[in-house]
Amino acid sequence: MLDELAEAVADGTRKEYMEAVATVPLLIIDDFGMRKLPLTAAEDLLEIIMRRYERFSTLLTVQSSCGGLGKAARRCRGG
């Protein structure tokens, strides 16, 4: 998705691409965090998520050790 966005920026169709991605009924971002994002890509991803917030469904998967996820879950539960 980010490669396609970079191409859209290069050919001047960023606005149309962002609107298309921001309005699909379900956006699945798989294996997030597998590589470090360039600053502009991170900002673009945040923009997409913010455009979708409370309007459309977004599914984000990450790969992490069970220990890392367990610690995060305990923080969310307050424990």
PDB file of C-alpha atoms in Angstrom:
ATOM      1  CA  MET A   1       0.000   0.000   0.000  1.00  0.00           C
ATOM      2  CA  LEU A   2       2.783   2.421   0.875  1.00  0.00           C
ATOM      3  CA  ASP A   3       4.587   1.640  -2.381  1.00  0.00           C
ATOM      4  CA  GLU A   4       1.377   2.414  -4.269  1.00  0.00           C
ATOM      5  CA  LEU A   5       1.037   5.648  -2.317  1.00  0.00           C
ATOM      6  CA  ALA A   6       4.594   6.634  -3.224  1.00  0.00           C
ATOM      7  CA  GLU A   7       3.739   6.019  -6.889  1.00  0.00           C
ATOM      8  CA  ALA A   8       0.593   8.138  -6.536  1.00  0.00           C
ATOM      9  CA  VAL A   9       2.667  10.973  -5.094  1.00  0.00           C
ATOM     10  CA  ALA A  10       5.097  10.692  -7.996  1.00  0.00           C
ATOM     11  CA  ASP A  11       2.393  10.800 -10.663  1.00  0.00           C
ATOM     12  CA  GLY A  12       0.257  13.459  -8.968  1.00  0.00           C
ATOM     13  CA  THR A  13      -2.688  11.270  -7.934  1.00  0.00           C
ATOM     14  CA  ARG A  14      -2.056  11.222  -4.165  1.00  0.00           C
ATOM     15  CA  LYS A  15      -5.387  12.875  -3.290  1.00  0.00           C
ATOM     16  CA  GLU A  16      -7.394  10.326  -5.273  1.00  0.00           C
ATOM     17  CA  TYR A  17      -5.390   7.394  -3.886  1.00  0.00           C
ATOM     18  CA  MET A  18      -5.809   8.570  -0.288  1.00  0.00           C
ATOM     19  CA  GLU A  19      -9.562   8.957  -0.780  1.00  0.00           C
ATOM     20  CA  ALA A  20      -9.829   5.468  -2.279  1.00  0.00           C
ATOM     21  CA  VAL A  21      -7.879   3.850   0.564  1.00  0.00           C
ATOM     22  CA  ALA A  22      -9.676   5.889   3.217  1.00  0.00           C
ATOM     23  CA  THR A  23     -13.130   4.775   2.091  1.00  0.00           C
ATOM     24  CA  VAL A  24     -12.884   1.028   1.440  1.00  0.00           C
ATOM     25  CA  PRO A  25     -15.268  -0.814   3.793  1.00  0.00           C
ATOM     26  CA  LEU A  26     -12.470  -2.915   5.358  1.00  0.00           C
ATOM     27  CA  LEU A  27      -8.772  -2.086   5.191  1.00  0.00           C
ATOM     28  CA  ILE A  28      -6.429  -4.871   6.291  1.00  0.00           C
ATOM     29  CA  ILE A  29      -2.836  -3.920   7.068  1.00  0.00           C
ATOM     30  CA  ASP A  30      -0.996  -7.196   7.558  1.00  0.00           C
ATOM     31  CA  ASP A  31       2.398  -7.676   9.229  1.00  0.00           C
ATOM     32  CA  PHE A  32       2.657  -4.067  10.341  1.00  0.00           C
ATOM     33  CA  GLY A  33       6.002  -3.281  11.887  1.00  0.00           C
ATOM     34  CA  MET A  34       7.995  -5.833   9.902  1.00  0.00           C
ATOM     35  CA  ARG A  35      10.188  -3.013   8.630  1.00  0.00           C
ATOM     36  CA  LYS A  36      10.844   0.511   9.763  1.00  0.00           C
ATOM     37  CA  LEU A  37       8.722   3.101   7.986  1.00  0.00           C
ATOM     38  CA  PRO A  38      10.225   6.221   6.482  1.00  0.00           C
ATOM     39  CA  LEU A  39       8.913   9.370   8.190  1.00  0.00           C
ATOM     40  CA  THR A  40       6.645  10.337   5.303  1.00  0.00           C
ATOM     41  CA  ALA A  41       5.170   6.817   5.132  1.00  0.00           C
ATOM     42  CA  ALA A  42       4.414   6.863   8.861  1.00  0.00           C
ATOM     43  CA  GLU A  43       2.673  10.215   8.492  1.00  0.00           C
ATOM     44  CA  ASP A  44       0.689   8.959   5.491  1.00  0.00           C
ATOM     45  CA  LEU A  45      -0.391   5.840   7.379  1.00  0.00           C
ATOM     46  CA  LEU A  46      -1.535   7.957  10.320  1.00  0.00           C
ATOM     47  CA  GLU A  47      -3.516  10.163   7.928  1.00  0.00           C
ATOM     48  CA  ILE A  48      -5.235   7.112   6.424  1.00  0.00           C
ATOM     49  CA  ILE A  49      -6.137   5.751   9.854  1.00  0.00           C
ATOM     50  CA  MET A  50      -7.431   9.129  11.024  1.00  0.00           C
ATOM     51  CA  ARG A  51      -9.589   9.509   7.891  1.00  0.00           C
ATOM     52  CA  ARG A  52     -11.081   6.071   8.566  1.00  0.00           C
ATOM     53  CA  TYR A  53     -11.625   6.597  12.309  1.00  0.00           C
ATOM     54  CA  GLU A  54     -15.245   5.889  13.338  1.00  0.00           C
ATOM     55  CA  ARG A  55     -16.291   5.573   9.680  1.00  0.00           C
ATOM     56  CA  PHE A  56     -14.825   2.325   8.319  1.00  0.00           C
ATOM     57  CA  SER A  57     -13.264  -0.854   9.699  1.00  0.00           C
ATOM     58  CA  THR A  58      -9.492  -1.243   9.831  1.00  0.00           C
ATOM     59  CA  LEU A  59      -7.697  -4.457  10.789  1.00  0.00           C
ATOM     60  CA  LEU A  60      -4.037  -4.206  11.728  1.00  0.00           C
ATOM     61  CA  THR A  61      -1.912  -7.287  12.382  1.00  0.00           C
ATOM     62  CA  VAL A  62       1.525  -7.274  13.960  1.00  0.00           C
ATOM     63  CA  GLN A  63       4.085  -9.930  14.673  1.00  0.00           C
ATOM     64  CA  SER A  64       5.432  -9.771  18.187  1.00  0.00           C
ATOM     65  CA  SER A  65       6.593 -12.155  20.829  1.00  0.00           C
ATOM     66  CA  CYS A  66       3.905 -13.337  23.214  1.00  0.00           C
ATOM     67  CA  GLY A  67       5.766 -11.618  26.036  1.00  0.00           C
ATOM     68  CA  GLY A  68       5.596  -8.268  24.278  1.00  0.00           C
ATOM     69  CA  LEU A  69       1.901  -8.613  23.577  1.00  0.00           C
ATOM     70  CA  GLY A  70       1.212  -9.834  27.091  1.00  0.00           C
ATOM     71  CA  LYS A  71       2.842  -6.776  28.628  1.00  0.00           C
ATOM     72  CA  ALA A  72       0.850  -4.459  26.373  1.00  0.00           C
ATOM     73  CA  ALA A  73      -2.415  -6.256  27.211  1.00  0.00           C
ATOM     74  CA  ARG A  74      -1.738  -5.958  30.947  1.00  0.00           C
ATOM     75  CA  ARG A  75      -1.115  -2.228  30.574  1.00  0.00           C
ATOM     76  CA  CYS A  76      -4.419  -1.862  28.725  1.00  0.00           C
ATOM     77  CA  ARG A  77      -6.263  -3.734  31.494  1.00  0.00           C
ATOM     78  CA  GLY A  78      -4.449  -1.726  34.154  1.00  0.00           C
ATOM     79  CA  GLY A  79      -2.721  -4.762  35.618  1.00  0.00           C
TER      80      GLY A  79
END
